[in-house]
Amino acid sequence: MSQYVALTCSALARPIYSIAATVPSAISVQMLDQGLHRVSESLRERLQNHIDSVKPDELDAILLVYGICGTSTLDLIARDTPLVISRVHDCIGLYLGSNKRYLKEFNALPGTYWYSVDYMERKGGRTQIERFRVMFLCRPVTETRAPKRCHAELDSVSVVDGNK
């Protein structure tokens, strides 16, 4: 049986664990904090440390389940084990299945903020889901302005299912 380690962002927890549980190979999943991508050097250092910790002939490959993530994955080196990396810009391309699909959605809806349930659930304190709900609670400023304001905010929300 093939042996792999998947190094991935916690924002991808559900799909990665699902894949690891259903493939015929043994995949050990190692999650890194989703906030690390904000500082490319920090994420790159953490990833390189994980890669360096793999002993020669221990695994068939290291699966780097990241995109470029702000240059964080550029120049990573696996000395003794093949390193497999996705050809996408960031995790949204992974969710949608390709750069082509990502660019199609991006061009159709420029300026879109993308959130996965994993991303929102894994934030500290009040969850991102709660924050998202609060953003769209309608608190009337005046009775005449409130309905228009609510509809304008809610009309700007779209849900894209990455599985379609």
Short mmCIF file of N, CA and C in Angstrom, two decimals:
data_model
loop_
_atom_site.label_atom_id
_atom_site.label_comp_id
_atom_site.label_asym_id
_atom_site.label_seq_id
_atom_site.Cartn_x
_atom_site.Cartn_y
_atom_site.Cartn_z
N MET A 1 0.85 -1.18 0.00
CA MET A 1 0.00 0.00 0.00
C MET A 1 0.89 1.24 0.00
N SER A 2 0.54 2.19 -0.84
CA SER A 2 1.30 3.45 -0.91
C SER A 2 1.08 4.26 0.36
N GLN A 3 2.12 4.96 0.77
CA GLN A 3 2.09 5.78 1.98
C GLN A 3 2.37 7.24 1.61
N TYR A 4 1.49 8.12 2.06
CA TYR A 4 1.65 9.55 1.77
C TYR A 4 1.41 10.36 3.02
N VAL A 5 1.93 11.58 3.01
CA VAL A 5 1.52 12.58 3.99
C VAL A 5 0.96 13.75 3.18
N ALA A 6 -0.17 14.26 3.63
CA ALA A 6 -0.77 15.44 3.01
C ALA A 6 -0.58 16.62 3.95
N LEU A 7 0.20 17.59 3.53
CA LEU A 7 0.38 18.82 4.29
C LEU A 7 -0.64 19.81 3.75
N THR A 8 -1.51 20.30 4.61
CA THR A 8 -2.59 21.14 4.11
C THR A 8 -3.03 22.17 5.13
N CYS A 9 -3.73 23.14 4.65
CA CYS A 9 -4.31 24.21 5.46
C CYS A 9 -5.58 23.70 6.12
N SER A 10 -5.81 24.11 7.34
CA SER A 10 -7.02 23.67 8.05
C SER A 10 -8.30 24.15 7.38
N ALA A 11 -8.20 25.13 6.49
CA ALA A 11 -9.38 25.58 5.75
C ALA A 11 -9.86 24.52 4.77
N LEU A 12 -9.05 23.48 4.55
CA LEU A 12 -9.41 22.40 3.63
C LEU A 12 -9.69 21.09 4.37
N ALA A 13 -9.92 21.15 5.66
CA ALA A 13 -10.03 19.95 6.49
C ALA A 13 -11.03 18.93 5.96
N ARG A 14 -12.26 19.33 5.75
CA ARG A 14 -13.30 18.37 5.35
C ARG A 14 -12.96 17.63 4.05
N PRO A 15 -12.67 18.32 2.96
CA PRO A 15 -12.39 17.57 1.73
C PRO A 15 -11.14 16.70 1.83
N ILE A 16 -10.12 17.16 2.54
CA ILE A 16 -8.89 16.37 2.64
C ILE A 16 -9.13 15.11 3.47
N TYR A 17 -9.78 15.24 4.61
CA TYR A 17 -10.08 14.05 5.42
C TYR A 17 -10.99 13.10 4.65
N SER A 18 -11.92 13.62 3.90
CA SER A 18 -12.82 12.78 3.11
C SER A 18 -12.04 11.98 2.07
N ILE A 19 -11.16 12.65 1.36
CA ILE A 19 -10.34 11.97 0.35
C ILE A 19 -9.45 10.93 1.01
N ALA A 20 -8.78 11.32 2.09
CA ALA A 20 -7.86 10.40 2.78
C ALA A 20 -8.58 9.14 3.27
N ALA A 21 -9.84 9.28 3.64
CA ALA A 21 -10.60 8.14 4.16
C ALA A 21 -11.12 7.22 3.06
N THR A 22 -11.13 7.68 1.83
CA THR A 22 -11.77 6.89 0.77
C THR A 22 -10.82 6.36 -0.30
N VAL A 23 -9.57 6.76 -0.30
CA VAL A 23 -8.63 6.25 -1.31
C VAL A 23 -7.96 4.98 -0.80
N PRO A 24 -7.47 4.14 -1.70
CA PRO A 24 -6.85 2.88 -1.27
C PRO A 24 -5.47 3.05 -0.64
N SER A 25 -4.88 4.23 -0.75
CA SER A 25 -3.56 4.49 -0.16
C SER A 25 -3.72 4.98 1.28
N ALA A 26 -2.63 4.88 2.04
CA ALA A 26 -2.62 5.42 3.40
C ALA A 26 -2.14 6.87 3.34
N ILE A 27 -2.99 7.78 3.77
CA ILE A 27 -2.63 9.20 3.76
C ILE A 27 -2.73 9.74 5.17
N SER A 28 -1.59 10.18 5.70
CA SER A 28 -1.56 10.86 6.98
C SER A 28 -1.76 12.35 6.71
N VAL A 29 -2.74 12.95 7.36
CA VAL A 29 -3.06 14.36 7.12
C VAL A 29 -2.46 15.21 8.23
N GLN A 30 -1.69 16.21 7.85
CA GLN A 30 -1.13 17.16 8.82
C GLN A 30 -1.65 18.55 8.47
N MET A 31 -2.45 19.09 9.39
CA MET A 31 -3.07 20.40 9.18
C MET A 31 -2.18 21.51 9.75
N LEU A 32 -2.06 22.57 8.99
CA LEU A 32 -1.40 23.77 9.47
C LEU A 32 -2.45 24.86 9.62
N ASP A 33 -2.20 25.79 10.51
CA ASP A 33 -3.15 26.87 10.78
C ASP A 33 -3.43 27.67 9.52
N GLN A 34 -4.70 27.97 9.30
CA GLN A 34 -5.09 28.67 8.09
C GLN A 34 -4.58 30.10 8.01
N GLY A 35 -4.23 30.69 9.11
CA GLY A 35 -3.75 32.07 9.10
C GLY A 35 -2.31 32.22 8.65
N LEU A 36 -1.59 31.12 8.50
CA LEU A 36 -0.18 31.20 8.14
C LEU A 36 0.06 31.81 6.76
N HIS A 37 -0.92 31.72 5.87
CA HIS A 37 -0.72 32.24 4.51
C HIS A 37 -0.57 33.76 4.49
N ARG A 38 -0.94 34.42 5.58
CA ARG A 38 -0.84 35.89 5.61
C ARG A 38 0.61 36.36 5.62
N VAL A 39 1.51 35.51 6.11
CA VAL A 39 2.94 35.83 6.11
C VAL A 39 3.64 34.69 5.36
N SER A 40 3.92 34.93 4.09
CA SER A 40 4.46 33.88 3.22
C SER A 40 5.68 33.19 3.80
N GLU A 41 6.59 33.97 4.36
CA GLU A 41 7.82 33.39 4.89
C GLU A 41 7.54 32.42 6.03
N SER A 42 6.58 32.75 6.86
CA SER A 42 6.22 31.90 8.00
C SER A 42 5.64 30.57 7.52
N LEU A 43 4.71 30.63 6.57
CA LEU A 43 4.12 29.40 6.04
C LEU A 43 5.19 28.58 5.32
N ARG A 44 6.02 29.22 4.52
CA ARG A 44 7.08 28.51 3.80
C ARG A 44 8.01 27.80 4.78
N GLU A 45 8.39 28.48 5.86
CA GLU A 45 9.27 27.88 6.86
C GLU A 45 8.62 26.66 7.51
N ARG A 46 7.35 26.79 7.89
CA ARG A 46 6.64 25.66 8.51
C ARG A 46 6.53 24.48 7.55
N LEU A 47 6.19 24.77 6.29
CA LEU A 47 6.08 23.69 5.31
C LEU A 47 7.42 23.02 5.08
N GLN A 48 8.48 23.82 4.96
CA GLN A 48 9.80 23.24 4.74
C GLN A 48 10.22 22.38 5.92
N ASN A 49 9.91 22.80 7.14
CA ASN A 49 10.22 21.99 8.33
C ASN A 49 9.49 20.65 8.28
N HIS A 50 8.22 20.66 7.89
CA HIS A 50 7.47 19.40 7.76
C HIS A 50 8.08 18.51 6.68
N ILE A 51 8.42 19.10 5.56
CA ILE A 51 9.03 18.35 4.46
C ILE A 51 10.36 17.75 4.92
N ASP A 52 11.17 18.54 5.61
CA ASP A 52 12.47 18.07 6.08
C ASP A 52 12.36 16.97 7.13
N SER A 53 11.23 16.90 7.83
CA SER A 53 11.08 15.89 8.88
C SER A 53 10.79 14.49 8.33
N VAL A 54 10.49 14.40 7.04
CA VAL A 54 10.22 13.09 6.43
C VAL A 54 11.54 12.37 6.19
N LYS A 55 11.63 11.16 6.72
CA LYS A 55 12.85 10.36 6.57
C LYS A 55 12.90 9.74 5.16
N PRO A 56 14.12 9.57 4.62
CA PRO A 56 14.24 8.94 3.30
C PRO A 56 13.54 7.58 3.29
N ASP A 57 12.84 7.28 2.22
CA ASP A 57 12.14 6.01 2.01
C ASP A 57 10.99 5.76 2.99
N GLU A 58 10.59 6.76 3.76
CA GLU A 58 9.47 6.62 4.69
C GLU A 58 8.13 6.68 3.96
N LEU A 59 8.06 7.51 2.92
CA LEU A 59 6.81 7.75 2.19
C LEU A 59 7.03 7.63 0.69
N ASP A 60 5.93 7.37 -0.02
CA ASP A 60 6.00 7.38 -1.48
C ASP A 60 6.02 8.80 -2.03
N ALA A 61 5.37 9.72 -1.32
CA ALA A 61 5.37 11.13 -1.74
C ALA A 61 4.79 12.00 -0.64
N ILE A 62 5.14 13.27 -0.72
CA ILE A 62 4.56 14.31 0.15
C ILE A 62 3.56 15.07 -0.72
N LEU A 63 2.32 15.11 -0.27
CA LEU A 63 1.27 15.80 -1.01
C LEU A 63 1.08 17.18 -0.40
N LEU A 64 1.47 18.19 -1.12
CA LEU A 64 1.35 19.56 -0.64
C LEU A 64 0.02 20.12 -1.14
N VAL A 65 -0.98 20.14 -0.27
CA VAL A 65 -2.33 20.54 -0.67
C VAL A 65 -2.49 22.03 -0.38
N TYR A 66 -1.77 22.79 -1.17
CA TYR A 66 -1.78 24.25 -1.12
C TYR A 66 -1.70 24.74 -2.56
N GLY A 67 -2.07 25.98 -2.75
CA GLY A 67 -1.78 26.64 -4.00
C GLY A 67 -0.46 27.39 -3.80
N ILE A 68 -0.25 28.42 -4.58
CA ILE A 68 0.95 29.23 -4.40
C ILE A 68 0.87 30.00 -3.09
N CYS A 69 -0.33 30.38 -2.71
CA CYS A 69 -0.60 31.03 -1.41
C CYS A 69 0.36 32.18 -1.13
N GLY A 70 0.31 33.18 -1.99
CA GLY A 70 1.14 34.37 -1.78
C GLY A 70 2.62 34.08 -1.83
N THR A 71 3.06 33.20 -2.66
CA THR A 71 4.45 32.76 -2.85
C THR A 71 4.95 31.84 -1.74
N SER A 72 4.09 31.42 -0.83
CA SER A 72 4.52 30.58 0.29
C SER A 72 5.08 29.24 -0.14
N THR A 73 4.60 28.70 -1.24
CA THR A 73 5.04 27.36 -1.64
C THR A 73 6.16 27.38 -2.68
N LEU A 74 6.55 28.58 -3.11
CA LEU A 74 7.64 28.67 -4.08
C LEU A 74 8.96 28.33 -3.40
N ASP A 75 9.81 27.63 -4.12
CA ASP A 75 11.17 27.28 -3.66
C ASP A 75 11.21 26.25 -2.54
N LEU A 76 10.13 25.54 -2.28
CA LEU A 76 10.20 24.44 -1.31
C LEU A 76 10.97 23.29 -1.95
N ILE A 77 11.73 22.58 -1.13
CA ILE A 77 12.58 21.50 -1.63
C ILE A 77 12.34 20.24 -0.81
N ALA A 78 12.10 19.14 -1.52
CA ALA A 78 12.05 17.82 -0.88
C ALA A 78 13.28 17.07 -1.37
N ARG A 79 14.18 16.77 -0.48
CA ARG A 79 15.47 16.20 -0.87
C ARG A 79 15.39 14.71 -1.22
N ASP A 80 14.61 13.94 -0.48
CA ASP A 80 14.63 12.49 -0.65
C ASP A 80 13.29 11.88 -1.04
N THR A 81 12.24 12.65 -1.04
CA THR A 81 10.89 12.14 -1.28
C THR A 81 10.21 13.02 -2.33
N PRO A 82 9.53 12.44 -3.30
CA PRO A 82 8.83 13.27 -4.29
C PRO A 82 7.84 14.21 -3.61
N LEU A 83 7.78 15.44 -4.10
CA LEU A 83 6.88 16.46 -3.59
C LEU A 83 5.85 16.76 -4.67
N VAL A 84 4.57 16.55 -4.35
CA VAL A 84 3.48 16.77 -5.30
C VAL A 84 2.72 18.02 -4.86
N ILE A 85 2.59 18.98 -5.78
CA ILE A 85 1.89 20.23 -5.45
C ILE A 85 0.85 20.54 -6.52
N SER A 86 -0.26 21.09 -6.09
CA SER A 86 -1.34 21.48 -7.01
C SER A 86 -0.91 22.68 -7.84
N ARG A 87 -1.43 22.76 -9.04
CA ARG A 87 -1.13 23.89 -9.92
C ARG A 87 -2.28 24.89 -9.86
N VAL A 88 -2.47 25.45 -8.69
CA VAL A 88 -3.51 26.46 -8.50
C VAL A 88 -2.93 27.63 -7.73
N HIS A 89 -3.60 28.76 -7.83
CA HIS A 89 -3.14 29.96 -7.14
C HIS A 89 -3.35 29.87 -5.64
N ASP A 90 -4.55 29.43 -5.23
CA ASP A 90 -4.85 29.36 -3.79
C ASP A 90 -5.91 28.29 -3.54
N CYS A 91 -6.38 28.21 -2.31
CA CYS A 91 -7.31 27.14 -1.95
C CYS A 91 -8.65 27.24 -2.67
N ILE A 92 -9.01 28.40 -3.17
CA ILE A 92 -10.27 28.52 -3.90
C ILE A 92 -10.19 27.71 -5.19
N GLY A 93 -9.04 27.75 -5.85
CA GLY A 93 -8.84 26.91 -7.03
C GLY A 93 -8.94 25.44 -6.70
N LEU A 94 -8.46 25.06 -5.52
CA LEU A 94 -8.59 23.66 -5.07
C LEU A 94 -10.05 23.31 -4.85
N TYR A 95 -10.79 24.18 -4.17
CA TYR A 95 -12.21 23.94 -3.93
C TYR A 95 -13.00 23.82 -5.23
N LEU A 96 -12.69 24.68 -6.18
CA LEU A 96 -13.44 24.70 -7.43
C LEU A 96 -12.93 23.67 -8.44
N GLY A 97 -11.77 23.11 -8.20
CA GLY A 97 -11.27 22.02 -9.03
C GLY A 97 -10.24 22.38 -10.07
N SER A 98 -10.04 23.67 -10.34
CA SER A 98 -9.04 24.06 -11.33
C SER A 98 -8.88 25.57 -11.38
N ASN A 99 -7.76 26.00 -11.94
CA ASN A 99 -7.57 27.43 -12.18
C ASN A 99 -8.58 27.94 -13.19
N LYS A 100 -8.90 27.11 -14.18
CA LYS A 100 -9.86 27.52 -15.21
C LYS A 100 -11.22 27.86 -14.59
N ARG A 101 -11.70 27.00 -13.71
CA ARG A 101 -12.99 27.25 -13.05
C ARG A 101 -12.89 28.48 -12.14
N TYR A 102 -11.76 28.59 -11.45
CA TYR A 102 -11.56 29.75 -10.57
C TYR A 102 -11.63 31.05 -11.38
N LEU A 103 -10.90 31.09 -12.50
CA LEU A 103 -10.89 32.30 -13.33
C LEU A 103 -12.28 32.61 -13.89
N LYS A 104 -13.02 31.57 -14.25
CA LYS A 104 -14.39 31.77 -14.74
C LYS A 104 -15.25 32.44 -13.67
N GLU A 105 -15.20 31.92 -12.45
CA GLU A 105 -15.99 32.48 -11.35
C GLU A 105 -15.49 33.88 -10.98
N PHE A 106 -14.16 34.04 -10.93
CA PHE A 106 -13.58 35.33 -10.59
C PHE A 106 -13.99 36.40 -11.59
N ASN A 107 -13.92 36.08 -12.87
CA ASN A 107 -14.29 37.05 -13.91
C ASN A 107 -15.79 37.35 -13.89
N ALA A 108 -16.59 36.36 -13.53
CA ALA A 108 -18.04 36.57 -13.46
C ALA A 108 -18.42 37.41 -12.24
N LEU A 109 -17.66 37.26 -11.15
CA LEU A 109 -17.98 37.94 -9.89
C LEU A 109 -16.72 38.57 -9.29
N PRO A 110 -16.14 39.57 -9.95
CA PRO A 110 -14.90 40.17 -9.42
C PRO A 110 -15.14 40.80 -8.05
N GLY A 111 -14.13 40.74 -7.21
CA GLY A 111 -14.24 41.32 -5.88
C GLY A 111 -14.91 40.42 -4.87
N THR A 112 -15.17 39.18 -5.25
CA THR A 112 -15.85 38.24 -4.36
C THR A 112 -14.92 37.77 -3.25
N TYR A 113 -15.43 37.72 -2.04
CA TYR A 113 -14.72 37.10 -0.92
C TYR A 113 -15.20 35.65 -0.85
N TRP A 114 -14.26 34.73 -0.76
CA TRP A 114 -14.59 33.31 -0.73
C TRP A 114 -14.38 32.79 0.68
N TYR A 115 -15.39 32.12 1.21
CA TYR A 115 -15.28 31.51 2.53
C TYR A 115 -15.77 30.07 2.45
N SER A 116 -15.02 29.15 3.03
CA SER A 116 -15.51 27.78 3.15
C SER A 116 -16.01 27.60 4.58
N VAL A 117 -16.82 26.59 4.79
CA VAL A 117 -17.30 26.30 6.14
C VAL A 117 -16.11 26.00 7.04
N ASP A 118 -15.15 25.22 6.54
CA ASP A 118 -13.95 24.90 7.34
C ASP A 118 -13.23 26.18 7.77
N TYR A 119 -13.07 27.10 6.84
CA TYR A 119 -12.40 28.36 7.14
C TYR A 119 -13.13 29.10 8.25
N MET A 120 -14.43 29.21 8.11
CA MET A 120 -15.21 29.98 9.08
C MET A 120 -15.27 29.30 10.44
N GLU A 121 -15.34 27.99 10.46
CA GLU A 121 -15.44 27.28 11.74
C GLU A 121 -14.15 27.29 12.54
N ARG A 122 -13.03 27.44 11.88
CA ARG A 122 -11.76 27.29 12.56
C ARG A 122 -11.13 28.60 13.05
N LYS A 123 -11.87 29.67 13.00
CA LYS A 123 -11.38 30.93 13.55
C LYS A 123 -11.62 30.95 15.05
N GLY A 124 -10.73 31.58 15.79
CA GLY A 124 -10.87 31.64 17.24
C GLY A 124 -11.97 32.58 17.69
N GLY A 125 -12.34 32.48 18.95
CA GLY A 125 -13.38 33.35 19.51
C GLY A 125 -14.71 33.12 18.82
N ARG A 126 -15.42 34.21 18.54
CA ARG A 126 -16.66 34.08 17.78
C ARG A 126 -16.33 33.51 16.41
N THR A 127 -17.04 32.52 16.01
CA THR A 127 -16.72 31.90 14.72
C THR A 127 -16.99 32.86 13.57
N GLN A 128 -16.35 32.59 12.47
CA GLN A 128 -16.59 33.41 11.28
C GLN A 128 -18.04 33.29 10.82
N ILE A 129 -18.65 32.12 11.06
CA ILE A 129 -20.05 31.97 10.68
C ILE A 129 -20.90 32.97 11.44
N GLU A 130 -20.64 33.13 12.74
CA GLU A 130 -21.38 34.11 13.53
C GLU A 130 -21.12 35.52 13.02
N ARG A 131 -19.88 35.82 12.70
CA ARG A 131 -19.55 37.15 12.17
C ARG A 131 -20.28 37.39 10.85
N PHE A 132 -20.32 36.37 10.01
CA PHE A 132 -21.00 36.50 8.73
C PHE A 132 -22.48 36.77 8.94
N ARG A 133 -23.09 36.06 9.87
CA ARG A 133 -24.51 36.28 10.16
C ARG A 133 -24.75 37.69 10.68
N VAL A 134 -23.86 38.17 11.55
CA VAL A 134 -24.01 39.51 12.11
C VAL A 134 -23.89 40.56 11.00
N MET A 135 -22.99 40.34 10.05
CA MET A 135 -22.82 41.29 8.95
C MET A 135 -24.13 41.50 8.20
N PHE A 136 -24.97 40.47 8.15
CA PHE A 136 -26.18 40.56 7.35
C PHE A 136 -27.45 40.65 8.18
N LEU A 137 -27.30 40.90 9.47
CA LEU A 137 -28.48 41.20 10.28
C LEU A 137 -28.95 42.59 9.90
N CYS A 138 -30.20 42.75 9.78
CA CYS A 138 -30.74 44.04 9.38
C CYS A 138 -31.16 44.81 10.61
N ARG A 139 -30.45 45.85 10.90
CA ARG A 139 -30.79 46.71 12.03
C ARG A 139 -31.22 48.05 11.45
N PRO A 140 -32.49 48.33 11.50
CA PRO A 140 -32.99 49.55 10.86
C PRO A 140 -32.35 50.82 11.41
N VAL A 141 -31.89 51.65 10.50
CA VAL A 141 -31.43 52.98 10.88
C VAL A 141 -32.67 53.87 10.94
N THR A 142 -33.49 53.77 9.94
CA THR A 142 -34.82 54.39 9.95
C THR A 142 -35.74 53.38 9.29
N GLU A 143 -36.99 53.47 9.57
CA GLU A 143 -37.92 52.48 9.01
C GLU A 143 -37.99 52.54 7.50
N THR A 144 -37.80 53.69 6.91
CA THR A 144 -37.89 53.80 5.46
C THR A 144 -36.62 53.31 4.77
N ARG A 145 -35.48 53.44 5.43
CA ARG A 145 -34.21 53.05 4.82
C ARG A 145 -33.88 51.58 5.03
N ALA A 146 -34.37 51.00 6.10
CA ALA A 146 -33.97 49.65 6.48
C ALA A 146 -34.23 48.59 5.41
N PRO A 147 -35.44 48.49 4.84
CA PRO A 147 -35.66 47.42 3.87
C PRO A 147 -34.73 47.52 2.66
N LYS A 148 -34.53 48.74 2.16
CA LYS A 148 -33.64 48.92 1.02
C LYS A 148 -32.22 48.50 1.38
N ARG A 149 -31.77 48.87 2.56
CA ARG A 149 -30.42 48.54 3.01
C ARG A 149 -30.26 47.02 3.13
N CYS A 150 -31.23 46.35 3.73
CA CYS A 150 -31.16 44.90 3.89
C CYS A 150 -31.10 44.21 2.54
N HIS A 151 -31.97 44.61 1.63
CA HIS A 151 -32.01 43.95 0.33
C HIS A 151 -30.72 44.18 -0.44
N ALA A 152 -30.16 45.38 -0.34
CA ALA A 152 -28.91 45.66 -1.04
C ALA A 152 -27.80 44.76 -0.52
N GLU A 153 -27.72 44.58 0.80
CA GLU A 153 -26.67 43.72 1.36
C GLU A 153 -26.90 42.27 1.00
N LEU A 154 -28.13 41.80 1.15
CA LEU A 154 -28.41 40.39 0.90
C LEU A 154 -28.35 40.05 -0.58
N ASP A 155 -28.66 41.00 -1.46
CA ASP A 155 -28.57 40.74 -2.89
C ASP A 155 -27.13 40.55 -3.35
N SER A 156 -26.18 41.03 -2.57
CA SER A 156 -24.78 40.90 -2.96
C SER A 156 -24.16 39.59 -2.51
N VAL A 157 -24.91 38.72 -1.85
CA VAL A 157 -24.39 37.45 -1.36
C VAL A 157 -24.72 36.35 -2.35
N SER A 158 -23.71 35.60 -2.74
CA SER A 158 -23.91 34.45 -3.64
C SER A 158 -23.27 33.23 -3.02
N VAL A 159 -23.84 32.09 -3.29
CA VAL A 159 -23.27 30.83 -2.84
C VAL A 159 -22.84 30.06 -4.07
N VAL A 160 -21.58 29.66 -4.09
CA VAL A 160 -21.06 28.87 -5.20
C VAL A 160 -20.71 27.51 -4.64
N ASP A 161 -21.30 26.48 -5.18
CA ASP A 161 -21.02 25.11 -4.74
C ASP A 161 -19.87 24.58 -5.57
N GLY A 162 -18.73 24.35 -4.92
CA GLY A 162 -17.54 23.86 -5.61
C GLY A 162 -17.70 22.46 -6.16
N ASN A 163 -18.75 21.75 -5.79
CA ASN A 163 -18.96 20.39 -6.26
C ASN A 163 -19.69 20.32 -7.60
N LYS A 164 -20.12 21.47 -8.13
CA LYS A 164 -20.87 21.47 -9.40
C LYS A 164 -20.00 21.89 -10.54
#
